[in-house]
Short mmCIF file of C-alpha atoms in Angstrom, two decimals:
data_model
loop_
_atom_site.label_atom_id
_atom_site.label_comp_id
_atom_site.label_asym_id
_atom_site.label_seq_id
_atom_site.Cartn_x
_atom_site.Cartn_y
_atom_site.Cartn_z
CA UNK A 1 13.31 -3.57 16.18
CA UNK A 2 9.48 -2.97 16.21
CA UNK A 3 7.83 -4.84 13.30
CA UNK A 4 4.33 -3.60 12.54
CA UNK A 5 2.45 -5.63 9.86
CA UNK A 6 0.39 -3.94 7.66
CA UNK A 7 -1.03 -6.51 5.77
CA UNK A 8 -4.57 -7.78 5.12
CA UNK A 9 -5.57 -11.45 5.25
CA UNK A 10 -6.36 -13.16 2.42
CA UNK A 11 -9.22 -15.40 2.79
CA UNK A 12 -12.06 -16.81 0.76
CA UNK A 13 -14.75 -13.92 0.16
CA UNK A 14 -12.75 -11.10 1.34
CA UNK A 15 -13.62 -7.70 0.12
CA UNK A 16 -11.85 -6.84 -3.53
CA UNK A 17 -12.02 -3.60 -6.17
CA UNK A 18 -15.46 -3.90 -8.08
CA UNK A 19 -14.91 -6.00 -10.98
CA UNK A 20 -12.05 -7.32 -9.81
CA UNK A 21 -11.49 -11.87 -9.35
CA UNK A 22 -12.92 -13.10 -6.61
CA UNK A 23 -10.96 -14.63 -3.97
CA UNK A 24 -11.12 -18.41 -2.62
CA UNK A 25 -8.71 -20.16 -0.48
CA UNK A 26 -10.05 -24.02 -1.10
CA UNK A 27 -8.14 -27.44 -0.05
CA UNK A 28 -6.34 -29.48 -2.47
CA UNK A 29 -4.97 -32.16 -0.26
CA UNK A 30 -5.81 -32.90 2.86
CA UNK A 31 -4.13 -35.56 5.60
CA UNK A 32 -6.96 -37.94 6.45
CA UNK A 33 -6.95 -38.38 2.17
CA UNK A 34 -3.53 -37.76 0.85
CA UNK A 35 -1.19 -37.41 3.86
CA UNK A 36 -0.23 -34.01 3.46
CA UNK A 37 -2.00 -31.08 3.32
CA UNK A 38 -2.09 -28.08 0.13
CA UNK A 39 -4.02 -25.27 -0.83
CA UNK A 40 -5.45 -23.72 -3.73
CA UNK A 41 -5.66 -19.93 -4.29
CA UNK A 42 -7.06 -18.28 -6.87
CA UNK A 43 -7.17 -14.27 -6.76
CA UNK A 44 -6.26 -11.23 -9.02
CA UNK A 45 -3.02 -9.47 -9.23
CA UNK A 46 -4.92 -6.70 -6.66
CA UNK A 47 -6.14 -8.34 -3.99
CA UNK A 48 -5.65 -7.42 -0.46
CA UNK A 49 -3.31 -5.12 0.86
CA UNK A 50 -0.70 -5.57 -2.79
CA UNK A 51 1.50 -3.16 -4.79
CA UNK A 52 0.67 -1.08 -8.08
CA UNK A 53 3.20 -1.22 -10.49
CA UNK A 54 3.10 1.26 -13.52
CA UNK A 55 2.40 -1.55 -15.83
CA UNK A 56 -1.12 -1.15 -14.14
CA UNK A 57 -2.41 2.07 -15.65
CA UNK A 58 0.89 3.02 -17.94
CA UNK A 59 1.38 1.18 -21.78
CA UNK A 60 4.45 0.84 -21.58
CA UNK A 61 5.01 0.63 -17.25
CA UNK A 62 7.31 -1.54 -15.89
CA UNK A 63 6.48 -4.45 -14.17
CA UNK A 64 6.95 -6.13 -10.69
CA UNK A 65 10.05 -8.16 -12.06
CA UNK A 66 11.53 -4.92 -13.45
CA UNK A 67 12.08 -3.64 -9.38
CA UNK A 68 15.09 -5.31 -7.59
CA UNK A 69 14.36 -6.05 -4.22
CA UNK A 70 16.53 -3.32 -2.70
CA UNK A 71 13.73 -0.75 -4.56
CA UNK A 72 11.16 -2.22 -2.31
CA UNK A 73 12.30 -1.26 0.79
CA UNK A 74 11.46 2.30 1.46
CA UNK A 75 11.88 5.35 4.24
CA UNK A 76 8.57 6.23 4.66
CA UNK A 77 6.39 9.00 6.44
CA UNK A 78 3.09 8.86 7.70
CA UNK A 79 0.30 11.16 6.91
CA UNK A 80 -2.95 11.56 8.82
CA UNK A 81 -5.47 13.01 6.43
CA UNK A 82 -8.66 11.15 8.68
CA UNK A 83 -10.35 14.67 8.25
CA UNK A 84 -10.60 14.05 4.03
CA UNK A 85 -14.06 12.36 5.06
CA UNK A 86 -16.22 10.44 2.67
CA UNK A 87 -15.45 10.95 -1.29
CA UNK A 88 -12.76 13.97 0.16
CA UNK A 89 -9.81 14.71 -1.75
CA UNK A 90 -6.43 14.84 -0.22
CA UNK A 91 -4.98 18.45 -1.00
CA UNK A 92 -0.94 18.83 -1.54
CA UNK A 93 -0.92 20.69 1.59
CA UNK A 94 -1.08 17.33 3.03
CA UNK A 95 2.66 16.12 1.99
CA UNK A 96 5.16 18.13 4.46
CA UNK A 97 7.26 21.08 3.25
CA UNK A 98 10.24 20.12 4.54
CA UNK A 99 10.24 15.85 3.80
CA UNK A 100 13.88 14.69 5.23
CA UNK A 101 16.04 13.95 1.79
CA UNK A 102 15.98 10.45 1.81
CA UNK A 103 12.05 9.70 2.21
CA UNK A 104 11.30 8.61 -0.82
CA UNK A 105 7.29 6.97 0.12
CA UNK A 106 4.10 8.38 1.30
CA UNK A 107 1.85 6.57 3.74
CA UNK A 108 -1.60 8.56 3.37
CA UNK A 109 -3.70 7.36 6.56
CA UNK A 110 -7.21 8.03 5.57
CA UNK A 111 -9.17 6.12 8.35
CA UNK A 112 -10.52 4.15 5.28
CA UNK A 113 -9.41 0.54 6.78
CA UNK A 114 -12.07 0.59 9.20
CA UNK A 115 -14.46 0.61 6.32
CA UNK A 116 -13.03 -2.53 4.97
CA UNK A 117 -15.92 -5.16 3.80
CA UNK A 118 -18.67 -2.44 4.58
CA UNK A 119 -21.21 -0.68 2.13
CA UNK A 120 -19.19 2.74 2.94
CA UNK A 121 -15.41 0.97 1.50
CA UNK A 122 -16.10 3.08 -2.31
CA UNK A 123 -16.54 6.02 -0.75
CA UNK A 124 -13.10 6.35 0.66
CA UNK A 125 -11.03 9.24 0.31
CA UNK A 126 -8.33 10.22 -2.75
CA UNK A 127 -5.74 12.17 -3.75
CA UNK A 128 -6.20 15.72 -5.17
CA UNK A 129 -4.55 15.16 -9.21
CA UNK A 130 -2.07 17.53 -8.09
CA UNK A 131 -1.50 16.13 -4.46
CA UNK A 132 -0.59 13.00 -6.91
CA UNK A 133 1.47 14.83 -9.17
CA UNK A 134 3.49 16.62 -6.62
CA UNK A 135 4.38 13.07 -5.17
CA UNK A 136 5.58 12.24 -8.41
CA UNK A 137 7.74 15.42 -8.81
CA UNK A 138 9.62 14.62 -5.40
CA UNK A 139 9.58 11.00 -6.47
CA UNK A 140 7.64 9.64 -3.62
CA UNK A 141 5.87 6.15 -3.90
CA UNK A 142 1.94 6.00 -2.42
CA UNK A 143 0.69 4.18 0.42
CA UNK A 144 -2.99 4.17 1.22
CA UNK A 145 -5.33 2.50 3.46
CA UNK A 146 -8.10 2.17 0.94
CA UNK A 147 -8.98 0.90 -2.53
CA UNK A 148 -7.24 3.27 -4.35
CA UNK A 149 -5.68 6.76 -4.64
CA UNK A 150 -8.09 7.20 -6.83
CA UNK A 151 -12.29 7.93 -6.50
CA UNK A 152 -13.46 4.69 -6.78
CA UNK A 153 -15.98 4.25 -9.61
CA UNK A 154 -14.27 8.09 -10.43
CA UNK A 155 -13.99 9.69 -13.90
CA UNK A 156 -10.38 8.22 -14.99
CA UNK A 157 -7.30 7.69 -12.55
CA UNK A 158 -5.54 10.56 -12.65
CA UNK A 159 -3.50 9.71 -9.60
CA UNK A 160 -3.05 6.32 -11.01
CA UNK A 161 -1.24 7.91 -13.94
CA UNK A 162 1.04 10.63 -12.20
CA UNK A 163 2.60 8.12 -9.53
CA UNK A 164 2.90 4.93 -11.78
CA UNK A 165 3.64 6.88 -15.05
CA UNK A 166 6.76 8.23 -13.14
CA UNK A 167 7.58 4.59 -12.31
CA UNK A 168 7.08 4.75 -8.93
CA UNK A 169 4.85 1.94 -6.69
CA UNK A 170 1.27 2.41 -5.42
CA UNK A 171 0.83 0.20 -2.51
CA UNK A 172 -3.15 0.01 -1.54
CA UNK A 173 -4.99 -1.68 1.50
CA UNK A 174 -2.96 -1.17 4.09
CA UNK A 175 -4.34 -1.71 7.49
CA UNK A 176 -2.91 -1.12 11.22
CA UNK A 177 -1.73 2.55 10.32
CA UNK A 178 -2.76 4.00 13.74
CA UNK A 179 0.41 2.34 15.18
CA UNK A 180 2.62 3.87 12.47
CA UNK A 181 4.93 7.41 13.84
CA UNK A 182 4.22 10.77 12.29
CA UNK A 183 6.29 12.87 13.67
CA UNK A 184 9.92 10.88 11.94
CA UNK A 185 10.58 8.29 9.20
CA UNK A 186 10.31 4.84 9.38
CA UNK A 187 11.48 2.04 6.98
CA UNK A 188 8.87 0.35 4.76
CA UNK A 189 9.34 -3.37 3.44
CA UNK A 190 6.90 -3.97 0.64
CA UNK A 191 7.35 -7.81 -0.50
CA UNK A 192 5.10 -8.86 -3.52
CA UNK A 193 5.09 -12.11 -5.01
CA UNK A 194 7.71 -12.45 -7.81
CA UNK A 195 5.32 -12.52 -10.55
CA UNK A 196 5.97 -10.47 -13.94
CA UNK A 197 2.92 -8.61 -13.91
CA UNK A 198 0.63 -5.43 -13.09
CA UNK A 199 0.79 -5.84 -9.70
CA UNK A 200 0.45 -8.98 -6.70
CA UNK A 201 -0.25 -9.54 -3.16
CA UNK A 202 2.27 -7.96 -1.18
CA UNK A 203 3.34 -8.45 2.85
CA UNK A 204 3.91 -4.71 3.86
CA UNK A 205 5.49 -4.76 7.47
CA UNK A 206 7.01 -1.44 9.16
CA UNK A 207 10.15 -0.40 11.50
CA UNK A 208 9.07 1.71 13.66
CA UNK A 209 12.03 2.43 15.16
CA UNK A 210 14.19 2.78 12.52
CA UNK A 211 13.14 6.67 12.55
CA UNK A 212 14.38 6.80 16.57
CA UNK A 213 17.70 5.03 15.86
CA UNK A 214 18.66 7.35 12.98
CA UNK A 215 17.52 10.66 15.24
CA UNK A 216 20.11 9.29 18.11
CA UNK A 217 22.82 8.84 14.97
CA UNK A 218 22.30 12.44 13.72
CA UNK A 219 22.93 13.81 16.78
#
């Protein structure tokens, strides 16, 4: 088993969506005073590298409590879409015509991550409105190594509203997707805090050789 993480830090100050809570990690207790030592954290529901759910954009979405843990573990494909460029949109030629059956998320590897904290992180790439839509069709959850799936500081969130309004996930701020396969699946664990809510902080850690070991089984 090859574990890849593909989670942000979270730290006081780090970069967040405009608008969105700050983040500070501050003491509580320390040893020298109180013998022990605890933390205090205080972010939004969509900071770092977290997971969408369609109570985010959708009136009447589900939230985070409403997906059993066995629906956040997912066989996933990578896409490299690097060449979208600044403020691109992803086109649906971008998804594969022939996706094996049982991939059921989307990993869209803009090349965005390295733009994390700079004055260049808005202008990330997005998804077409009908790249989005045809994810939803095949029921494919998002992965994206930017803000959003959406234009940030766009007109609306069109992609927002086809992927979450079918009730899939949306998983944003991924980082470390150069190390991820593209040419076979690989399984996805997305863990979010149990909170009953829009969204949280998620741990997002790959298999990268789950894809090899089920090539050797089909055989």
């Amino acid at each position: 088993m090859t574990l890849l993480d593909l989670t942000r830090r979270v730290e006081s100050g780090m970069p967040t969506y405009p608008g969105d809570p700050p983040v500070t990690v501050e003491s509580h207790a320390e040893f020298d005073a109180d013998g022990y030592r605890v933390s205090r954290l205080e972010l939004g529901t969509h900071a770092g590298t977290h997971v969408d759910a369609p109570a985010h954009t959708e009136p009447d979405g589900a939230t985070l409590d409403d997906f059993p843990v066995e629906e956040l573990r997912f066989t996933a494909r990578a896409i490299d879409c690097r060449d979208a460029g600044a403020r691109g949109r992803i086109g649906p030629d971008a998804i594969p015509e022939h996706l094996e059956p049982r991939v059921d998320c989307l990993v869209f590897r803009t090349g965005w991550e390295d733009e994390w904290g700079t004055e260049r992180m808005t202008d990330h790439p997005a998804l077409a409105p009908e790249t989005a839509r045809a994810c939803a069709d095949q029921g494919l959850s998002v992965g994206i190594d930017a803000l959003s799936p959406d234009p940030t500081g766009g007109d609306g969130v069109p992609a927002h509203h086809a992927i979450l309004g079918a009730g899939l996930l949306v998983v944003e701020n991924l980082c470390g997707l150069d190390a991820l396969p593209t040419d076979r699946t690989f399984d996805l664990y997305v863990m979010p805090l149990r909170v009953d809510a829009d969204g949280a902080p998620a741990r997002v850690v790959a298999d990268a050789e789950t894809g090899l070991i089920r090539r050797r089984d089909e055989r």
